[in-house]
Amino acid sequence: MSLRVKICGITQADQGRAIVHLGATALGFICVADTPRYVSPQQIRAIVDRLPKDLTTGQSIDRVGVFLDASLPEICQTVAIAGLNSVQLHGSESPEFCHKLRFALPDVEIIKALRIRVPEALSQADFYQGWVDALLLDAYHPTLSGGTGETLDWSTLRSFRPRCSWLLAGGLNSENVLDALSAVTPDGIDLSSGVENAPGDKNLEQVAKLFEQLRQIYQKEG
Ligand SMILES: O=C(O)c1ccccc1N[C@@H]1O[C@H](COP(=O)(O)O)[C@@H](O)[C@H]1O
């Protein structure tokens, strides 16, 4: 399966380990203080240090820190303490900010999240794609910044073809993921509240069901 599958909002080491074993290619950690899935850099490090390594490559899976309009020094410090290899910028960070971050952290993947309120908002991608490694499309919510469970109207994304890779987020779960992937063809998917018992407490049965569903597509494709 070459689809990237990021499970976001990890707060517990045993759940992180189990989710890697189930097939996730990335774990996401919410670095936004005063939100329900927040984990400190030290807590992330404790989880990351207990993740299994890939038996063939010896590499750890992707560890993504999710930030919301954080400063450059805060992101750099968190990356170093927590042992992250990817950052997701979920606020209104500018292309110039992404450019500065690239210089500060040349070996760290930069994912810019775009919260799509109306289809015209997809044109923001043009401003970022030279400066980031990947884009992530999330649904817009008037008061919450992420982890909302709101879905995008996938039919409006059919012609979304940025020059960089992209991930689909927003309200995905084991029940709707196949519909989503029959409507659009992202390079990866990102799930948080759709596979949870409560904010930050992942439902491992739902995560397992997600991977069963995904195997259906990839077995059909052979
Ligand atoms: O999950 C959070 O609490 C969160 C807080 C602040 C910014 C982003 C956050 N999560 C991101 O939201 C999307 C979609 O989540 P969901 O599947 O709709 O619950 C995902 O990219 C998370 O990384």
Coordinates of N, CA and C and ligand atoms in Angstrom, one line a residue:
M1 N 0.9 -1.2 0.0 CA 0.0 0.0 0.0 C 0.9 1.2 0.0
S2 N 0.8 2.1 -1.0 CA 1.7 3.2 -1.1 C 1.1 4.5 -0.5
L3 N -0.2 4.4 -0.2 CA -0.9 5.5 0.4 C -0.3 5.8 1.8
R4 N 0.0 7.1 2.1 CA 0.4 7.5 3.4 C -0.8 7.5 4.3
V5 N -0.7 6.9 5.5 CA -1.8 6.9 6.4 C -1.3 7.5 7.8
K6 N -1.8 8.7 8.1 CA -1.3 9.4 9.3 C -2.5 9.3 10.3
I7 N -2.2 8.9 11.5 CA -3.2 8.9 12.5 C -2.7 9.9 13.5
C8 N -3.6 10.9 13.7 CA -3.2 12.1 14.4 C -3.8 12.2 15.8
G9 N -3.2 13.0 16.7 CA -3.8 13.2 18.0 C -3.4 12.1 19.0
I10 N -2.2 11.5 18.8 CA -1.7 10.4 19.7 C -1.2 11.1 21.0
T11 N -1.7 10.5 22.1 CA -1.3 11.0 23.4 C -0.7 9.9 24.3
Q12 N -0.9 8.6 23.9 CA -0.5 7.5 24.7 C 0.5 6.6 24.0
A13 N 1.6 6.2 24.7 CA 2.6 5.4 24.0 C 2.1 4.0 23.6
D14 N 1.3 3.4 24.4 CA 0.9 2.0 24.0 C -0.1 2.1 22.8
Q15 N -0.9 3.2 22.7 CA -1.7 3.3 21.5 C -0.9 3.6 20.3
G16 N 0.1 4.5 20.4 CA 1.0 4.8 19.3 C 1.7 3.5 18.8
R17 N 2.2 2.7 19.6 CA 2.8 1.4 19.2 C 1.8 0.5 18.5
A18 N 0.6 0.4 19.1 CA -0.4 -0.5 18.4 C -0.7 0.0 17.0
I19 N -0.8 1.4 16.9 CA -1.3 1.9 15.6 C -0.2 1.8 14.6
V20 N 1.1 1.8 15.0 CA 2.2 1.5 14.0 C 2.1 0.0 13.6
H21 N 1.8 -0.9 14.5 CA 1.7 -2.3 14.2 C 0.5 -2.5 13.2
L22 N -0.5 -1.7 13.4 CA -1.7 -1.9 12.5 C -1.5 -1.4 11.1
G23 N -0.4 -0.6 10.9 CA -0.1 -0.2 9.5 C 0.0 1.3 9.2
A24 N 0.0 2.2 10.3 CA 0.1 3.6 10.0 C 1.5 3.9 9.5
T25 N 1.6 4.9 8.6 CA 2.9 5.3 8.1 C 3.4 6.6 8.9
A26 N 2.5 7.2 9.6 CA 2.8 8.4 10.3 C 1.9 8.5 11.5
L27 N 2.5 9.1 12.6 CA 1.7 9.4 13.8 C 1.8 10.9 13.9
G28 N 0.7 11.5 14.3 CA 0.6 13.0 14.5 C 0.5 13.4 16.0
F29 N 1.2 14.4 16.4 CA 1.1 14.9 17.8 C 0.7 16.3 17.8
I30 N -0.3 16.7 18.6 CA -0.8 18.0 18.6 C 0.0 18.9 19.5
C31 N 0.7 19.8 18.9 CA 1.6 20.7 19.7 C 0.9 22.1 19.9
V32 N -0.4 22.1 20.0 CA -1.1 23.3 20.2 C -1.7 23.4 21.6
A33 N -1.1 24.2 22.5 CA -1.4 24.3 23.9 C -2.9 24.6 24.0
D34 N -3.5 24.2 25.1 CA -4.9 24.5 25.4 C -5.9 23.9 24.4
T35 N -5.5 22.8 23.7 CA -6.5 22.1 22.9 C -6.5 20.7 23.5
P36 N -7.6 19.9 23.3 CA -7.8 18.7 24.1 C -6.8 17.5 23.8
R37 N -6.1 17.6 22.6 CA -5.1 16.5 22.3 C -3.7 17.0 22.5
Y38 N -3.5 18.1 23.2 CA -2.1 18.6 23.3 C -1.2 17.7 24.1
V39 N 0.0 17.5 23.6 CA 1.0 16.8 24.3 C 2.3 17.6 24.3
S40 N 3.0 17.7 25.4 CA 4.2 18.5 25.5 C 5.3 17.8 24.7
P41 N 6.4 18.6 24.3 CA 7.5 18.0 23.6 C 8.1 16.8 24.3
Q42 N 8.2 16.9 25.7 CA 8.8 15.8 26.5 C 7.8 14.6 26.4
Q43 N 6.5 14.8 26.5 CA 5.6 13.7 26.4 C 5.7 13.0 25.0
I44 N 5.8 13.8 23.9 CA 6.0 13.2 22.6 C 7.2 12.4 22.6
R45 N 8.3 12.9 23.1 CA 9.6 12.2 23.1 C 9.5 10.8 23.8
A46 N 8.7 10.8 24.9 CA 8.6 9.5 25.6 C 7.8 8.5 24.7
I47 N 6.8 9.0 23.9 CA 6.1 8.1 23.1 C 7.0 7.7 21.9
V48 N 7.6 8.7 21.3 CA 8.5 8.4 20.1 C 9.6 7.4 20.4
D49 N 10.2 7.5 21.6 CA 11.3 6.6 22.0 C 10.8 5.1 22.1
R50 N 9.5 4.9 22.3 CA 8.9 3.6 22.4 C 8.3 3.0 21.1
L51 N 8.5 3.8 20.0 CA 7.9 3.3 18.8 C 8.7 2.2 18.2
P52 N 8.1 1.2 17.6 CA 8.9 0.1 17.0 C 9.6 0.6 15.7
K53 N 10.7 0.1 15.4 CA 11.4 0.5 14.1 C 11.0 -0.5 13.0
D54 N 11.0 0.0 11.8 CA 10.8 -0.9 10.6 C 11.9 -2.0 10.6
L55 N 11.5 -3.2 10.5 CA 12.4 -4.3 10.6 C 13.4 -4.3 9.5
T56 N 13.0 -3.9 8.3 CA 13.9 -3.9 7.1 C 14.8 -2.7 7.1
T57 N 14.2 -1.5 7.3 CA 15.1 -0.3 7.1 C 15.7 0.2 8.5
G58 N 15.1 -0.3 9.6 CA 15.6 0.2 10.9 C 15.2 1.6 11.2
Q59 N 14.3 2.2 10.3 CA 13.8 3.5 10.5 C 12.6 3.6 11.3
S60 N 12.4 4.7 12.0 CA 11.1 4.9 12.7 C 10.1 5.4 11.7
I61 N 8.8 5.3 12.0 CA 7.8 5.9 11.0 C 7.8 7.4 11.2
D62 N 7.1 8.0 10.3 CA 7.1 9.5 10.4 C 6.4 10.0 11.7
R63 N 7.0 11.0 12.3 CA 6.5 11.6 13.5 C 6.2 13.1 13.2
V64 N 4.9 13.4 13.2 CA 4.5 14.7 12.7 C 4.0 15.6 13.8
G65 N 4.6 16.7 14.0 CA 4.1 17.7 15.0 C 3.2 18.7 14.3
V66 N 2.0 18.8 14.9 CA 1.0 19.7 14.4 C 1.0 21.1 15.1
F67 N 1.3 22.2 14.4 CA 1.4 23.5 15.0 C 0.4 24.4 14.5
L68 N 0.1 25.4 15.3 CA -0.9 26.4 14.9 C -0.3 27.8 15.1
D69 N 0.2 28.4 14.1 CA 0.8 29.8 14.2 C 1.8 29.9 15.3
A70 N 2.6 28.9 15.4 CA 3.7 28.9 16.4 C 4.9 29.7 15.8
S71 N 5.8 30.1 16.7 CA 7.0 30.9 16.2 C 8.0 29.9 15.7
L72 N 8.9 30.4 14.9 CA 10.0 29.5 14.4 C 10.8 28.9 15.5
P73 N 11.3 29.7 16.5 CA 12.0 29.1 17.6 C 11.2 28.0 18.3
E74 N 9.9 28.2 18.5 CA 9.1 27.2 19.2 C 9.1 25.9 18.4
I75 N 8.9 26.0 17.1 CA 8.8 24.8 16.3 C 10.1 24.1 16.3
C76 N 11.2 24.8 16.1 CA 12.6 24.2 16.1 C 12.9 23.5 17.4
Q77 N 12.5 24.1 18.5 CA 12.8 23.6 19.8 C 12.0 22.3 20.0
T78 N 10.7 22.3 19.6 CA 9.9 21.2 19.8 C 10.3 20.0 18.9
V79 N 10.7 20.3 17.7 CA 11.2 19.2 16.8 C 12.4 18.5 17.4
A80 N 13.3 19.4 18.0 CA 14.6 18.8 18.6 C 14.3 18.0 19.8
I81 N 13.4 18.5 20.7 CA 13.2 17.8 22.0 C 12.3 16.5 21.7
A82 N 11.3 16.7 20.8 CA 10.4 15.6 20.6 C 10.9 14.5 19.7
G83 N 11.9 14.8 18.9 CA 12.3 13.8 17.9 C 11.4 13.7 16.7
L84 N 10.9 14.8 16.2 CA 10.0 14.8 15.0 C 10.8 14.9 13.7
N85 N 10.2 14.3 12.7 CA 10.8 14.5 11.3 C 9.9 15.2 10.3
S86 N 8.8 15.7 10.9 CA 7.8 16.3 10.0 C 7.0 17.3 10.8
V87 N 6.7 18.5 10.2 CA 5.8 19.4 10.9 C 4.6 19.8 10.0
Q88 N 3.5 19.9 10.6 CA 2.2 20.2 9.9 C 1.8 21.6 10.4
L89 N 1.7 22.6 9.5 CA 1.4 23.9 9.9 C -0.1 24.1 9.7
H90 N -0.9 24.2 10.7 CA -2.4 24.1 10.6 C -3.0 25.5 10.8
G91 N -2.2 26.6 10.9 CA -2.8 27.9 11.1 C -2.7 28.7 9.8
S92 N -2.5 30.1 10.0 CA -2.4 30.9 8.8 C -1.0 31.3 8.5
E93 N -0.1 30.3 8.7 CA 1.4 30.6 8.4 C 1.5 30.9 6.9
S94 N 2.3 31.9 6.6 CA 2.5 32.4 5.2 C 3.4 31.6 4.4
P95 N 3.5 31.7 3.1 CA 4.5 31.0 2.3 C 5.9 31.4 2.8
E96 N 6.1 32.7 3.1 CA 7.4 33.2 3.6 C 7.8 32.5 4.8
F97 N 6.8 32.3 5.7 CA 7.2 31.6 7.0 C 7.6 30.1 6.6
C98 N 7.0 29.5 5.7 CA 7.3 28.1 5.3 C 8.8 28.1 4.7
H99 N 9.1 29.2 4.0 CA 10.4 29.3 3.4 C 11.5 29.5 4.5
K100 N 11.2 30.3 5.5 CA 12.1 30.4 6.6 C 12.3 29.1 7.4
L101 N 11.2 28.4 7.5 CA 11.2 27.2 8.3 C 12.1 26.1 7.5
R102 N 12.0 26.2 6.2 CA 12.7 25.2 5.4 C 14.3 25.4 5.6
F103 N 14.7 26.7 5.7 CA 16.1 27.0 6.0 C 16.5 26.6 7.4
A104 N 15.6 26.8 8.3 CA 15.9 26.5 9.7 C 15.9 25.0 10.0
L105 N 15.1 24.2 9.2 CA 15.0 22.8 9.4 C 15.0 22.1 8.1
P106 N 16.2 22.1 7.4 CA 16.3 21.6 6.1 C 15.9 20.1 5.9
D107 N 16.1 19.3 7.0 CA 15.8 17.9 6.9 C 14.5 17.4 7.4
V108 N 13.6 18.4 7.7 CA 12.3 18.1 8.3 C 11.2 18.4 7.2
E109 N 10.3 17.4 7.0 CA 9.2 17.6 6.1 C 8.3 18.7 6.5
I110 N 7.9 19.6 5.6 CA 6.9 20.6 5.9 C 5.6 20.3 5.2
I111 N 4.5 20.2 6.0 CA 3.2 19.9 5.4 C 2.4 21.2 5.8
K112 N 1.8 21.9 4.8 CA 0.9 23.0 5.1 C -0.5 22.6 5.0
A113 N -1.2 22.8 6.0 CA -2.7 22.5 6.0 C -3.4 23.7 5.5
L114 N -4.4 23.4 4.7 CA -5.3 24.5 4.2 C -6.7 24.1 4.6
R115 N -7.4 25.0 5.3 CA -8.7 24.7 5.8 C -9.7 25.3 4.7
I116 N -10.4 24.5 4.1 CA -11.2 24.8 2.9 C -12.6 25.2 3.2
R117 N -12.9 26.5 3.2 CA -14.3 26.9 3.5 C -15.2 26.8 2.2
V118 N -14.6 27.3 1.1 CA -15.3 27.3 -0.2 C -14.3 26.8 -1.2
P119 N -14.8 26.2 -2.3 CA -13.9 25.6 -3.3 C -12.8 26.6 -3.8
E120 N -13.1 27.9 -3.9 CA -12.1 28.9 -4.4 C -10.9 28.9 -3.5
A121 N -11.1 28.5 -2.2 CA -9.9 28.5 -1.3 C -8.8 27.5 -1.7
L122 N -9.1 26.6 -2.6 CA -8.1 25.7 -3.1 C -7.0 26.4 -3.8
S123 N -7.3 27.6 -4.3 CA -6.2 28.3 -5.1 C -5.1 28.7 -4.2
Q124 N -5.3 28.7 -2.8 CA -4.1 29.0 -1.9 C -3.0 28.1 -2.1
A125 N -3.3 26.9 -2.6 CA -2.2 25.9 -2.9 C -1.1 26.5 -3.8
D126 N -1.5 27.3 -4.7 CA -0.5 27.8 -5.7 C 0.6 28.6 -5.0
F127 N 0.2 29.3 -3.8 CA 1.2 30.1 -3.1 C 2.2 29.3 -2.3
Y128 N 1.8 28.1 -2.0 CA 2.6 27.3 -1.0 C 3.5 26.2 -1.7
Q129 N 3.0 25.7 -2.9 CA 3.6 24.4 -3.3 C 5.1 24.5 -3.6
G130 N 5.7 25.7 -3.9 CA 7.1 25.7 -4.0 C 7.9 25.6 -2.7
W131 N 7.2 25.9 -1.6 CA 7.9 26.0 -0.4 C 7.7 24.9 0.6
V132 N 6.8 24.0 0.3 CA 6.5 22.9 1.3 C 6.6 21.6 0.6
D133 N 6.7 20.5 1.4 CA 6.8 19.2 0.8 C 5.4 18.6 0.4
A134 N 4.4 19.0 1.2 CA 3.1 18.4 1.0 C 2.1 19.4 1.5
L135 N 0.9 19.3 0.9 CA -0.3 20.1 1.4 C -1.3 19.1 2.0
L136 N -2.1 19.6 2.9 CA -3.1 18.8 3.6 C -4.4 19.6 3.5
L137 N -5.4 19.0 3.1 CA -6.7 19.7 3.0 C -7.6 19.3 4.1
D138 N -8.1 20.2 4.9 CA -8.9 20.0 6.1 C -10.2 20.8 5.9
A139 N -11.3 20.4 6.6 CA -12.5 21.1 6.5 C -12.4 22.4 7.4
Y140 N -13.2 23.4 7.0 CA -13.2 24.6 7.7 C -14.3 24.5 8.8
H141 N -13.9 25.1 10.0 CA -14.9 25.2 11.1 C -14.8 26.6 11.6
P142 N -15.9 27.2 11.9 CA -15.9 28.7 12.3 C -15.2 28.9 13.6
T143 N -15.2 28.0 14.5 CA -14.6 28.2 15.9 C -13.4 27.3 16.2
L144 N -13.3 26.1 15.6 CA -12.3 25.2 15.9 C -11.2 25.1 14.8
S145 N -10.0 24.9 15.2 CA -8.9 24.9 14.2 C -8.6 23.5 13.6
G146 N -9.0 22.5 14.3 CA -8.7 21.1 13.7 C -9.3 20.1 14.6
G147 N -9.2 18.8 14.1 CA -9.8 17.7 14.9 C -11.3 17.9 15.1
T148 N -12.0 18.4 14.1 CA -13.4 18.8 14.2 C -14.3 17.7 13.8
G149 N -13.9 16.7 13.0 CA -14.8 15.7 12.5 C -15.6 16.2 11.3
E150 N -15.4 17.4 10.9 CA -16.2 17.9 9.7 C -15.5 17.4 8.4
T151 N -16.4 17.0 7.5 CA -15.8 16.5 6.2 C -15.8 17.6 5.1
L152 N -14.9 17.5 4.2 CA -14.9 18.3 3.0 C -16.0 17.8 2.0
D153 N -16.4 18.6 1.1 CA -17.2 18.1 0.0 C -16.2 17.6 -1.1
W154 N -16.0 16.2 -1.0 CA -14.9 15.6 -1.9 C -15.1 15.9 -3.3
S155 N -16.4 16.1 -3.8 CA -16.6 16.2 -5.2 C -16.0 17.5 -5.7
T156 N -15.7 18.5 -4.8 CA -15.1 19.8 -5.3 C -13.6 19.6 -5.4
L157 N -13.1 18.5 -5.0 CA -11.6 18.3 -5.0 C -11.1 17.5 -6.2
R158 N -12.0 17.1 -7.0 CA -11.7 16.2 -8.1 C -10.5 16.7 -9.0
S159 N -10.6 18.0 -9.2 CA -9.5 18.6 -10.1 C -8.3 19.2 -9.3
F160 N -8.3 18.9 -8.0 CA -7.2 19.4 -7.2 C -5.9 18.5 -7.5
R161 N -5.0 19.1 -8.2 CA -3.7 18.4 -8.6 C -2.5 19.3 -8.4
P162 N -2.1 19.5 -7.1 CA -1.0 20.4 -6.9 C 0.3 19.7 -7.4
R163 N 1.4 20.5 -7.5 CA 2.6 20.0 -8.0 C 3.3 19.1 -6.9
C164 N 3.0 19.4 -5.7 CA 3.5 18.5 -4.6 C 2.5 17.5 -4.2
S165 N 2.9 16.6 -3.3 CA 2.0 15.6 -2.8 C 1.0 16.2 -1.9
W166 N -0.2 15.5 -1.6 CA -1.2 16.1 -0.7 C -1.9 15.0 0.0
L167 N -2.4 15.4 1.2 CA -3.1 14.5 2.1 C -4.5 15.0 2.3
L168 N -5.5 14.1 2.3 CA -6.8 14.4 2.6 C -7.1 14.2 4.1
A169 N -7.7 15.2 4.7 CA -8.1 15.1 6.2 C -9.5 15.6 6.3
G170 N -10.0 15.7 7.5 CA -11.3 16.2 7.8 C -12.4 15.1 7.9
G171 N -12.6 14.7 9.1 CA -13.8 13.8 9.4 C -13.7 12.4 8.8
L172 N -12.5 12.0 8.4 CA -12.4 10.6 7.8 C -12.6 9.6 8.9
N173 N -13.2 8.4 8.6 CA -13.3 7.3 9.5 C -13.4 6.0 8.7
S174 N -13.5 4.9 9.4 CA -13.5 3.6 8.7 C -14.8 3.5 7.8
E175 N -15.9 4.2 8.2 CA -17.1 4.1 7.4 C -17.1 4.9 6.1
N176 N -16.4 6.0 6.1 CA -16.5 6.9 4.9 C -15.2 6.9 4.1
V177 N -14.1 6.2 4.5 CA -12.8 6.4 3.8 C -12.9 5.8 2.4
L178 N -13.6 4.7 2.2 CA -13.6 4.2 0.8 C -14.4 5.1 -0.1
D179 N -15.5 5.7 0.4 CA -16.2 6.7 -0.4 C -15.2 7.9 -0.8
A180 N -14.5 8.3 0.2 CA -13.6 9.5 0.0 C -12.6 9.1 -1.1
L181 N -12.0 7.9 -1.0 CA -10.9 7.5 -1.9 C -11.5 7.1 -3.3
S182 N -12.8 6.9 -3.4 CA -13.3 6.7 -4.7 C -13.6 8.1 -5.4
A183 N -13.7 9.1 -4.6 CA -14.0 10.4 -5.1 C -12.7 11.2 -5.5
V184 N -11.6 11.0 -4.7 CA -10.4 11.7 -4.9 C -9.2 10.8 -4.7
T185 N -8.0 11.2 -5.2 CA -6.9 10.3 -5.2 C -5.7 11.1 -4.5
P186 N -5.8 11.3 -3.2 CA -4.6 11.9 -2.5 C -3.5 11.0 -2.4
D187 N -2.3 11.5 -2.0 CA -1.1 10.7 -1.7 C -1.2 10.1 -0.3
G188 N -2.1 10.7 0.5 CA -2.2 10.2 1.9 C -3.5 10.7 2.5
I189 N -3.8 10.0 3.6 CA -5.0 10.4 4.4 C -4.6 10.7 5.8
D190 N -5.4 11.4 6.5 CA -5.1 11.8 7.9 C -6.3 11.7 8.7
L191 N -6.3 10.9 9.8 CA -7.5 10.7 10.6 C -7.2 11.1 12.0
S192 N -8.2 11.7 12.7 CA -8.0 11.9 14.1 C -9.3 11.6 14.9
S193 N -10.3 12.5 14.9 CA -11.5 12.3 15.7 C -12.3 11.1 15.2
G194 N -12.2 10.7 14.0 CA -13.0 9.6 13.4 C -12.5 8.2 13.9
V195 N -11.4 8.2 14.6 CA -10.9 6.9 15.2 C -10.6 7.0 16.7
E196 N -11.5 7.7 17.4 CA -11.3 8.0 18.8 C -12.5 7.6 19.7
N197 N -12.2 7.3 20.9 CA -13.3 7.1 21.9 C -13.6 8.5 22.5
A198 N -12.6 9.3 22.7 CA -12.7 10.7 23.2 C -11.4 11.4 22.7
P199 N -11.4 12.7 22.7 CA -10.2 13.4 22.2 C -8.9 12.9 22.8
G200 N -8.0 12.4 22.0 CA -6.7 11.9 22.4 C -6.7 10.4 22.8
D201 N -7.9 9.8 22.9 CA -7.9 8.4 23.3 C -8.4 7.6 22.0
K202 N -7.4 7.0 21.4 CA -7.7 6.4 20.1 C -8.5 5.1 20.3
N203 N -9.4 4.8 19.4 CA -10.2 3.5 19.4 C -9.5 2.5 18.5
L204 N -8.8 1.6 19.1 CA -7.9 0.7 18.2 C -8.7 -0.2 17.3
E205 N -9.9 -0.5 17.8 CA -10.8 -1.4 16.9 C -11.2 -0.6 15.6
Q206 N -11.4 0.7 15.8 CA -11.7 1.5 14.6 C -10.5 1.7 13.7
V207 N -9.4 1.8 14.4 CA -8.1 2.0 13.5 C -7.9 0.7 12.8
A208 N -8.1 -0.5 13.4 CA -8.0 -1.8 12.7 C -8.9 -1.9 11.6
K209 N -10.2 -1.4 11.8 CA -11.2 -1.5 10.8 C -10.8 -0.6 9.6
L210 N -10.2 0.5 9.9 CA -9.8 1.4 8.8 C -8.8 0.7 7.9
F211 N -7.8 0.0 8.5 CA -6.8 -0.7 7.7 C -7.4 -1.9 6.9
E212 N -8.4 -2.5 7.5 CA -9.1 -3.6 6.8 C -9.8 -3.0 5.5
Q213 N -10.4 -1.9 5.7 CA -11.1 -1.2 4.6 C -10.1 -0.8 3.5
L214 N -9.0 -0.3 3.9 CA -7.9 0.1 3.0 C -7.4 -1.1 2.2
R215 N -7.2 -2.2 2.9 CA -6.7 -3.4 2.2 C -7.7 -3.8 1.1
Q216 N -9.0 -3.6 1.3 CA -9.9 -3.9 0.2 C -9.6 -3.2 -1.1
I217 N -9.3 -2.0 -1.0 CA -8.9 -1.2 -2.2 C -7.7 -1.8 -2.8
Y218 N -6.6 -1.9 -2.0 CA -5.3 -2.3 -2.5 C -5.3 -3.7 -3.0
Q219 N -6.1 -4.6 -2.4 CA -6.2 -6.0 -2.9 C -6.8 -6.0 -4.3
K220 N -7.9 -5.2 -4.4 CA -8.6 -5.1 -5.7 C -7.7 -4.7 -6.8
E221 N -6.8 -3.6 -6.4 CA -5.9 -3.1 -7.4 C -4.8 -4.1 -7.7
G222 N -4.6 -5.1 -6.9 CA -3.6 -6.1 -7.1 C -2.2 -5.6 -6.8
Ligands
LIG1 O1 -6.8 17.5 16.5 C1 -6.7 18.5 17.0 O2 -7.0 18.7 18.2 C2 -6.1 19.7 16.3 C3 -5.9 20.9 17.0 C4 -5.4 22.0 16.3 C5 -5.0 21.9 15.0 C6 -5.2 20.7 14.3 C7 -5.7 19.6 14.9 N1 -6.0 18.4 14.2 C8 -5.9 18.2 12.8 O3 -7.2 18.3 12.3 C9 -7.3 17.5 11.1 C10 -8.6 16.8 11.0 O4 -9.0 16.1 12.1 P1 -10.4 15.2 12.1 O5 -10.1 13.9 11.4 O6 -11.5 16.0 11.4 O7 -10.7 15.0 13.5 C11 -6.1 16.6 11.1 O8 -5.2 17.0 10.1 C12 -5.5 16.8 12.5 O9 -4.0 16.8 12.3

